[in-house]
Coordinates of C-alpha atoms and ligand atoms in Angstrom, one line a residue:
X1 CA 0.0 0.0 0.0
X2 CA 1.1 3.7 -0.8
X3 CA 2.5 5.4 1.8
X4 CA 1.2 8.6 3.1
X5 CA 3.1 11.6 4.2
X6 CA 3.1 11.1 7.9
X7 CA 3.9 15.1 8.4
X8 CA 0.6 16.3 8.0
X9 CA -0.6 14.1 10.8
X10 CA 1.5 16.5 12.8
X11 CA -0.5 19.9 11.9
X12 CA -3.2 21.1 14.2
X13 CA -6.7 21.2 13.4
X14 CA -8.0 22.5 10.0
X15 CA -6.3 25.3 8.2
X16 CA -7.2 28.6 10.1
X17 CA -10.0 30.2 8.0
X18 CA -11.9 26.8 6.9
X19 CA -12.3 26.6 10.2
X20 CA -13.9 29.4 10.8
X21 CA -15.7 29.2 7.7
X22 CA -17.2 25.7 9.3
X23 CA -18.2 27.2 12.8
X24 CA -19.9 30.1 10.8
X25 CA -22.1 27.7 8.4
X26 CA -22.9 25.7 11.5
X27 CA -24.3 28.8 12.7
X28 CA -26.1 30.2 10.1
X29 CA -27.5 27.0 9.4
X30 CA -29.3 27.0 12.7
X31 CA -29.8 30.6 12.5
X32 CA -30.9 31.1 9.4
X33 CA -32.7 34.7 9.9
X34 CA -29.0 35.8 10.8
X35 CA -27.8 38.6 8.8
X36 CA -24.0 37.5 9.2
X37 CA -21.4 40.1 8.7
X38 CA -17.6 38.9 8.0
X39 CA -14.7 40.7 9.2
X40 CA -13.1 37.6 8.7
X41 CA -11.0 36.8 5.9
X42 CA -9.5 38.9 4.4
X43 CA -11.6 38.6 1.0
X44 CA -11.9 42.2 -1.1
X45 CA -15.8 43.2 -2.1
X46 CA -15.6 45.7 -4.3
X47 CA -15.7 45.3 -7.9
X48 CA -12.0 45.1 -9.7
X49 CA -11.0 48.8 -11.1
X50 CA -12.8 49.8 -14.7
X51 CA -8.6 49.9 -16.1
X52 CA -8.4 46.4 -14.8
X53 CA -12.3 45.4 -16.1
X54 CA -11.0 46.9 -19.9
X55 CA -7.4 45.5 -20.6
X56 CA -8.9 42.0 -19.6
X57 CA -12.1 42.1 -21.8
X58 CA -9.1 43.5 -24.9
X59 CA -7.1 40.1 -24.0
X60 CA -10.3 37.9 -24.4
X61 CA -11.1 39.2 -27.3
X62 CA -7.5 38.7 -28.9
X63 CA -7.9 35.3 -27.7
X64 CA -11.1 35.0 -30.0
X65 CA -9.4 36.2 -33.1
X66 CA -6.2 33.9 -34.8
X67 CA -4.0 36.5 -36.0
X68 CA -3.7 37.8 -32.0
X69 CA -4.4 33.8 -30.4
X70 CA -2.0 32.8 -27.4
X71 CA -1.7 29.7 -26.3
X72 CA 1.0 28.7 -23.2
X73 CA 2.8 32.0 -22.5
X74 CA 6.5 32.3 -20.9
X75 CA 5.2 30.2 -17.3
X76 CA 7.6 33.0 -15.6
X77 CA 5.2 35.8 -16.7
X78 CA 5.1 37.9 -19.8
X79 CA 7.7 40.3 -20.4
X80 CA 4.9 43.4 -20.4
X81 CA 3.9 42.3 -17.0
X82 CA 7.5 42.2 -15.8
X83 CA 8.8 45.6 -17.1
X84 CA 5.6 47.1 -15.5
X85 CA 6.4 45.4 -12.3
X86 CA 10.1 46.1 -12.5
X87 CA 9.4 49.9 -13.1
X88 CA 6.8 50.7 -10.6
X89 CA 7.3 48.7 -7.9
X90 CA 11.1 48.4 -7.8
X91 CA 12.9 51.3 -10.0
X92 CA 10.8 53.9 -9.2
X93 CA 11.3 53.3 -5.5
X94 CA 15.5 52.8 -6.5
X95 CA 15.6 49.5 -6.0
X96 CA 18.0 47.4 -8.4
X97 CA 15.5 44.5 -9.7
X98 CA 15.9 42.8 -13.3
X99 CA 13.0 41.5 -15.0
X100 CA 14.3 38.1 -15.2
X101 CA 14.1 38.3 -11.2
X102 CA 10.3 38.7 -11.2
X103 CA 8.4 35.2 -11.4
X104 CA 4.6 36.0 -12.2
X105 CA 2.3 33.5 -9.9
X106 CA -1.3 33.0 -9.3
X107 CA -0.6 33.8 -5.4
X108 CA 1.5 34.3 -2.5
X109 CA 0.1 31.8 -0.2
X110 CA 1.4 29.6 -2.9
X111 CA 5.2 30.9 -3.6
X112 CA 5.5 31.3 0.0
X113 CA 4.5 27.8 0.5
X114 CA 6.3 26.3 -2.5
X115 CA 9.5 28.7 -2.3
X116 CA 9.6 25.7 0.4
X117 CA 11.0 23.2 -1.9
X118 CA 14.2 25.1 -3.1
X119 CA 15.7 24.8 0.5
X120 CA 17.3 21.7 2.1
X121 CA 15.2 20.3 5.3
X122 CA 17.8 21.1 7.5
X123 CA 17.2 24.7 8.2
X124 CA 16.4 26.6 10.9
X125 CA 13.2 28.5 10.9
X126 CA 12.6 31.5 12.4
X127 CA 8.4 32.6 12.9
X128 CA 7.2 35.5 14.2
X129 CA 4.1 34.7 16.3
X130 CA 1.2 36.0 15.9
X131 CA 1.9 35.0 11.9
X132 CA 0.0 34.3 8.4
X133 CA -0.9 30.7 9.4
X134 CA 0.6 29.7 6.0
X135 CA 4.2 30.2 7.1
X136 CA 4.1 27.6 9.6
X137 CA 1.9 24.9 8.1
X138 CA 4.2 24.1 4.8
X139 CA 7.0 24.0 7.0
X140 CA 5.1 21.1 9.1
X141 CA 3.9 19.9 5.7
X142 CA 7.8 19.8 4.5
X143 CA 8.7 17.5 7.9
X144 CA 10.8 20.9 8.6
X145 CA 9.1 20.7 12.8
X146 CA 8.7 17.8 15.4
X147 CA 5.2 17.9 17.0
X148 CA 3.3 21.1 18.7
X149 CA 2.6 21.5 22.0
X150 CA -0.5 22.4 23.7
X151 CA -0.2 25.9 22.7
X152 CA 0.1 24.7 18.8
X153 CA 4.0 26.0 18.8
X154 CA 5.5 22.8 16.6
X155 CA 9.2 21.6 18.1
X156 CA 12.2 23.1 15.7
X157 CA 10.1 26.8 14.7
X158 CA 11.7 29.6 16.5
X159 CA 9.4 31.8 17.1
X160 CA 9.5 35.0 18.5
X161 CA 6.8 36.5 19.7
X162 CA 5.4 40.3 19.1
X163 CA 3.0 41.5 21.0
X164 CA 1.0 45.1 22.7
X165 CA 4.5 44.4 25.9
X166 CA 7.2 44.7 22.5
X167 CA 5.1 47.4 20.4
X168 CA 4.7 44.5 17.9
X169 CA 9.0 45.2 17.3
X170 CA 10.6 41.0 17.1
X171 CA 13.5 41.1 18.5
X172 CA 16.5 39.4 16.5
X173 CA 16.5 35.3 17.1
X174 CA 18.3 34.1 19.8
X175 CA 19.7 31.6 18.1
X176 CA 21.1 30.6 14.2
X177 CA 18.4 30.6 12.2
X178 CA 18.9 30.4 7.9
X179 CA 15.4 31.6 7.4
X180 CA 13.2 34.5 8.3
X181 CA 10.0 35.0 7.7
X182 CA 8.8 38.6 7.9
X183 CA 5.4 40.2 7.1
X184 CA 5.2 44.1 6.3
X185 CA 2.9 45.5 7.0
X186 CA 1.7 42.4 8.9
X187 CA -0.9 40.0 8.7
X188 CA -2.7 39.6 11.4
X189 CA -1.4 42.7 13.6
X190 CA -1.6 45.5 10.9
X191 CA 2.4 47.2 11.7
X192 CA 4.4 48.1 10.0
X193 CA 8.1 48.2 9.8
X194 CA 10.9 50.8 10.0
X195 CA 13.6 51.3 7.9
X196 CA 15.5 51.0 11.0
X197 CA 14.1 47.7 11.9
X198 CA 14.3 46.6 7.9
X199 CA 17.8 47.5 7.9
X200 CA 18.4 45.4 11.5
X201 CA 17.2 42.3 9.7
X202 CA 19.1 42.4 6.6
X203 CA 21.8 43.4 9.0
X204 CA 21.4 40.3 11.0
X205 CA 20.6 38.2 7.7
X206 CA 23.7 39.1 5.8
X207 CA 25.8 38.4 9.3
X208 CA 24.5 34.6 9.5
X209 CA 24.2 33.8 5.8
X210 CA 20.4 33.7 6.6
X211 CA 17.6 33.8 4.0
X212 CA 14.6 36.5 4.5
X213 CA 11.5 35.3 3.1
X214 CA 9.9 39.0 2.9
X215 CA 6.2 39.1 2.2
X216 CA 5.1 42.5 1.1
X217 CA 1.3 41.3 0.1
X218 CA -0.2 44.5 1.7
X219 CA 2.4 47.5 0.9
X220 CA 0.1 49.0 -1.1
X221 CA -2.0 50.2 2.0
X222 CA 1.2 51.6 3.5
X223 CA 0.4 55.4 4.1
X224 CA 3.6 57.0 5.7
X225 CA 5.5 57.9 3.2
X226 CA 8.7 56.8 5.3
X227 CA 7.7 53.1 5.6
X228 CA 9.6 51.1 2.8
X229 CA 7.6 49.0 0.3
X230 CA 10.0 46.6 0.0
X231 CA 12.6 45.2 1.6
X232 CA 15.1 46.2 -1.9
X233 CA 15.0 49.5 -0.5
X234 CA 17.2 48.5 2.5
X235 CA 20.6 48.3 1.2
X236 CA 22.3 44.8 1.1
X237 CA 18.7 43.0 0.7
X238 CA 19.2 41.3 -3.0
X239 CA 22.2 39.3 -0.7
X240 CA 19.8 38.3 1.4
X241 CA 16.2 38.3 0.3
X242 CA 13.4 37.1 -1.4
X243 CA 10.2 39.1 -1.8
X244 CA 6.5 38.3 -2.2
X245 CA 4.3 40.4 -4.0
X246 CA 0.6 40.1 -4.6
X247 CA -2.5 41.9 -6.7
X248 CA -5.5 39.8 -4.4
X249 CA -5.4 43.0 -2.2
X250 CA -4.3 45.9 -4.0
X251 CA -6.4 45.8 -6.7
X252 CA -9.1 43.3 -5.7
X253 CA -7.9 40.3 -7.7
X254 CA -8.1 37.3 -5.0
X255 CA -10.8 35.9 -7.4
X256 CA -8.9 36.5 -10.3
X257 CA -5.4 35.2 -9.2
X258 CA -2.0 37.3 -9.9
X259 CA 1.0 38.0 -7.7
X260 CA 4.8 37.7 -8.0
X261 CA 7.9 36.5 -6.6
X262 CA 11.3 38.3 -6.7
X263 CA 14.3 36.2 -5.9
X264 CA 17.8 38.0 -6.8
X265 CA 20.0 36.2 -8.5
X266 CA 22.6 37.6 -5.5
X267 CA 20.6 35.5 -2.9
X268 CA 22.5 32.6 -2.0
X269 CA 22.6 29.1 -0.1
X270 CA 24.9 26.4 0.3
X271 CA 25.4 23.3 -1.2
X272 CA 25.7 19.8 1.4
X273 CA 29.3 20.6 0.5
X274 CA 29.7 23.7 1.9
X275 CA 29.7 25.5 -1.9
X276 CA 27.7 28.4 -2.2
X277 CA 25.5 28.9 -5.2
X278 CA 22.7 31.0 -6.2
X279 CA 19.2 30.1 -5.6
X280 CA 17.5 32.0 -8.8
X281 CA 18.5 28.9 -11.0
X282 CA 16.9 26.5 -8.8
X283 CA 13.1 28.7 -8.4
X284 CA 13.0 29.4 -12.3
X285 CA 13.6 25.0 -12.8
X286 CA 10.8 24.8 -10.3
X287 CA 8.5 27.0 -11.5
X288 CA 9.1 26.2 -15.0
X289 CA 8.2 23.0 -14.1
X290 CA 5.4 22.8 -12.0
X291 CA 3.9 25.9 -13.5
X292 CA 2.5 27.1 -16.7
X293 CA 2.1 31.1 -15.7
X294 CA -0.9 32.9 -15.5
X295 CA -3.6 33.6 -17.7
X296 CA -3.2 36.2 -20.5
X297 CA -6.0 38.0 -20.2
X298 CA -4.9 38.3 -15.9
X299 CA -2.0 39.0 -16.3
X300 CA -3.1 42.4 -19.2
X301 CA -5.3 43.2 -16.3
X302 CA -2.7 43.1 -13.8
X303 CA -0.4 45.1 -16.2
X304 CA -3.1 47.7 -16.3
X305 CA -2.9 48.6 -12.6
X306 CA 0.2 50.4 -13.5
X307 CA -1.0 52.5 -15.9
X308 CA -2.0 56.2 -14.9
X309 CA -6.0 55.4 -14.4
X310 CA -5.1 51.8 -13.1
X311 CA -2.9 54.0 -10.6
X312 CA -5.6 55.9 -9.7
X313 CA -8.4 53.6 -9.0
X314 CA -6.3 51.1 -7.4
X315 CA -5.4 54.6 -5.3
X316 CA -9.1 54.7 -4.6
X317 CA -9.5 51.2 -3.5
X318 CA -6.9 51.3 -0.8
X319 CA -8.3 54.2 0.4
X320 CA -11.8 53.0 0.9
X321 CA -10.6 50.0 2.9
X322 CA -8.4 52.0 4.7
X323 CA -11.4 54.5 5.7
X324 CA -13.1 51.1 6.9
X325 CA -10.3 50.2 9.0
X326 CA -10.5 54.1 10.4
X327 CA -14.1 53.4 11.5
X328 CA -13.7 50.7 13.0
X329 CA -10.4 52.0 14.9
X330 CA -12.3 54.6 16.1
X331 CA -15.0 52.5 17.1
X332 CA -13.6 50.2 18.7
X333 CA -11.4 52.6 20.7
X334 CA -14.7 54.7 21.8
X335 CA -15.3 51.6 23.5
X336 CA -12.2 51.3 25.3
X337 CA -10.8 48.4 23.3
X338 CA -7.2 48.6 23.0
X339 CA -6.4 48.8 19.1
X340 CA -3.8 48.4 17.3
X341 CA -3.1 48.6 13.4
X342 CA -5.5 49.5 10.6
X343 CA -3.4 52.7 9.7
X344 CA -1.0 51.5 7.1
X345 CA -2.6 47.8 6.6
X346 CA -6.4 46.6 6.0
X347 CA -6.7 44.8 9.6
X348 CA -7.2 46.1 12.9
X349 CA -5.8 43.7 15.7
X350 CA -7.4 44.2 19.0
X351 CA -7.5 43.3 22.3
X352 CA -9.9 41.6 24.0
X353 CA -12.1 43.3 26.0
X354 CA -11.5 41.8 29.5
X355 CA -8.4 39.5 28.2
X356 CA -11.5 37.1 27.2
X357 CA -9.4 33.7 25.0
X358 CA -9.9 34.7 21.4
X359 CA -12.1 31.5 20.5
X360 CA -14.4 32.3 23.3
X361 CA -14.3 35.9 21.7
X362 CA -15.0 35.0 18.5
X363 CA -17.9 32.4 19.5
X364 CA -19.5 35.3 21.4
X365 CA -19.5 37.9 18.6
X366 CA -20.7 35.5 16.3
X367 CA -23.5 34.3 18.4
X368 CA -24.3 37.8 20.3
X369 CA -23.6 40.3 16.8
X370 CA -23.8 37.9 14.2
X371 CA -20.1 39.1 13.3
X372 CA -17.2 37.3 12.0
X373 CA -13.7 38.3 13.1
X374 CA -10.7 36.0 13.0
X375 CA -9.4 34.9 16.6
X376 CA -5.7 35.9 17.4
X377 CA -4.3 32.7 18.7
X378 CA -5.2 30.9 15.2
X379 CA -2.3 33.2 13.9
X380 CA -0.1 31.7 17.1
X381 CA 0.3 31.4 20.6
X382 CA 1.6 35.0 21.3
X383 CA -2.0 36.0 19.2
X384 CA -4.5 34.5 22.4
X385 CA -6.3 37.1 24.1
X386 CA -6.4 39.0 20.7
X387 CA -8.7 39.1 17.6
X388 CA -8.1 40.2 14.3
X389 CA -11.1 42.4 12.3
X390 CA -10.9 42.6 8.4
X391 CA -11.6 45.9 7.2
X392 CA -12.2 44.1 3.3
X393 CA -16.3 44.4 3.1
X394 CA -18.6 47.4 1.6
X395 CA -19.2 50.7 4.2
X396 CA -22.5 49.9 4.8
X397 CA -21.5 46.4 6.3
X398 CA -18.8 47.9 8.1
X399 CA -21.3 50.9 9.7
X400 CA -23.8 47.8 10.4
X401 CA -20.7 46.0 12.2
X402 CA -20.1 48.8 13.8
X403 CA -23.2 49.2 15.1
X404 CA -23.4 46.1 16.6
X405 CA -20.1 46.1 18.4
X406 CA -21.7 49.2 20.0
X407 CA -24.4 47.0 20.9
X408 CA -22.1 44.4 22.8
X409 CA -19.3 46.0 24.0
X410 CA -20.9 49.5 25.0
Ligands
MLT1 C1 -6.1 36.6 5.6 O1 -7.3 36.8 5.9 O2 -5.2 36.5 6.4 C2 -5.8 36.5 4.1 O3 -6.9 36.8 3.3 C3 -5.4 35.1 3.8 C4 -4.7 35.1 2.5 O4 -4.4 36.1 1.9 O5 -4.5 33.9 2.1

């Protein structure tokens, strides 16, 4: 008989946000008159921008015609996706990034899950906890961790924990680790990082020969104009760093599917024999492999977000989830609910009111307000006793949430 892989026995419970997507349908099941509001994934609701809607009806009608017909396209990305990724995202913000160094993907939860693949099992992971659940489960999935403990830490992570006592700053491991995850601005917590703090971890990176895995998913809701978008602005990163990128948030695409990877062909590893090597060659063979790239028609709309109306209603976009993160800031701290977040990324992380356990939290609010929130410790142990609101969903769902946290917690 086929043998299964015993590693996933190892992970806890489902995957975070079925989870909560089973203990909501339970209850709306048995209460079906519930108008149910989610705050919980982080799932975009407005429509994608009219540039976006255009250059992807254009690319489906090419594909109807057989003088402009595509079939497989370079499974790295096209080249007029690249440029405008390379250009706008990178060179206009002086950071040194080739086109061949952008790999065009249909998600980030996938390249930082796969990116898994190109490293040998015997590194050292570092986690910051609370974290993207993501992070921690491919590792378990890759047999990189023993087993968890009660508080759902897995034996060989290092985690280090951020929290309201550290102003959400991680503090550098305190012991070798080859890779880093870091989140910026963060999922769940909504910070953001420095430059200062960037420049501390491609400080400490370059010093140990350690990898970070830099996942800049939400820098297009960064407003302060002196938090970097990505971690190429801090000098000595392309040693030291591979970056995620996605559209699902920016400009509404996590139906459609479009993101990117950037690994420098400066970032390095070493061979069993101590040789070091690059690892560029080793994530272009695997996604050449197991990948045939994104859809045409995607990846024109994706291209269009760059260009000057695409800028602009993307612009918009940002801003009206960032005006729902505002509210419920404000809300939330009329209440005397200690907030934190929701100024430079599209979640509000909150405290508890009463230090209540975040599952006990969320069963209340879903029960009492009909409102879905995610619970802090599913992002980690350092995450109990916090929850996590989405500010993704239309302002009159937001003014209704709000209204009903009134309701609960006033
Ligand atoms: C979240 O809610 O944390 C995100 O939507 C999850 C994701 O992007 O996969």
């Amino acid at each position: 008989m086929a043998l299964l892989n015993p590693d996933y026995a190892k992970l806890k419970a489902g995957y975070l946000f079925p989870e909560i997507g089973r203990r909501v349908s339970k209850f709306a099941s048995e209460n079906p008159q519930a108008k149910i509001i989610r705050l919980g994934i982080g799932d975009v609701t407005e429509p994608l921008p009219p540039a976006v809607v255009a250059a992807m009806h254009t690319a489906v009608d090419e594909l109807a015609v057989r003088s402009s017909f595509r079939g497989y396209g370079p499974e790295q990305g096209y080249d007029f996706l690249r440029q405008a990724i390379v250009d706008n995202d990178f060179k206009a913000r002086g950071c040194d990034i080739a086109i061949d160094e952008v790999f065009v993907s249909d998600g980030s939860k996938c390249d930082t899950g796969n990116i898994l693949e190109i490293f040998g099992a015997g590194n050292t992971v570092a986690i910051i906890d609370p974290v993207y659940p993501v992070y921690v489960d491919t590792n378990v999935m890759a047999g990189r961790t023993g087993a968890a403990d009660e508080s759902g830490r897995y034996e060989g992570l290092v985690y280090i924990p951020v929290t309201a006592e550290n102003n959400f700053v991680p503090a550098l491991p305190d012991r070798p680790v080859d890779l880093i995850y870091l989140c910026y601005p963060n999922n769940p917590t909504g910070m953001v990082a420095t430059r200062e703090e960037l420049t501390k971890w491609v400080n400490y990176a370059r010093a140990n020969d350690a990898i970070i895995l830099f996942d800049a998913a939400y820098e297009a809701f960064i407003t302060d104009p002196a938090i970097p978008h990505s971690i190429y602005e801090i000098p000595g990163a392309r040693d030291c760093a591979i970056e995620f990128r996605s559209f699902s948030k920016t400009a509404g695409f996590t139906g459609v599917r479009c993101a990117f990877t950037v690994v420098p062909k400066t970032v390095m590893a070493k061979t069993p024999s101590g040789e070091k090597q690059p690892l560029h060659p080793l994530w272009n063979r695997r996604h050449t492999t197991k990948f045939n790239g994104v859809s045409y028609p995607v990846q024109r709309g994706a291209e269009a977000v760059y260009s000057p109306e695409g800028k602009q209603q993307v612009k918009a976009l940002v801003n009206f989830y960032l005006t729902n993160a505002k509210l419920l800031c404000e809300a939330l701290r009329s209440l005397g609910v200690n907030v934190f977040g929701g100024v430079n990324a599209p979640y509000v992380w909150m405290q508890t009111p009463g230090g209540e356990a975040s599952w006990s939290f969320f069963d209340k609010l879903l029960s009492k307000a009909h409102l879905v929130g995610t619970p802090g410790s599913g992002f980690g142990a350092a995450g109990e006793g916090y929850f996590r609101l989405s500010a993704f969903n239309s302002r009159e769902n937001v003014e209704e949430a709000i209204a009903r946290l009134k309701t609960m917690l006033g």
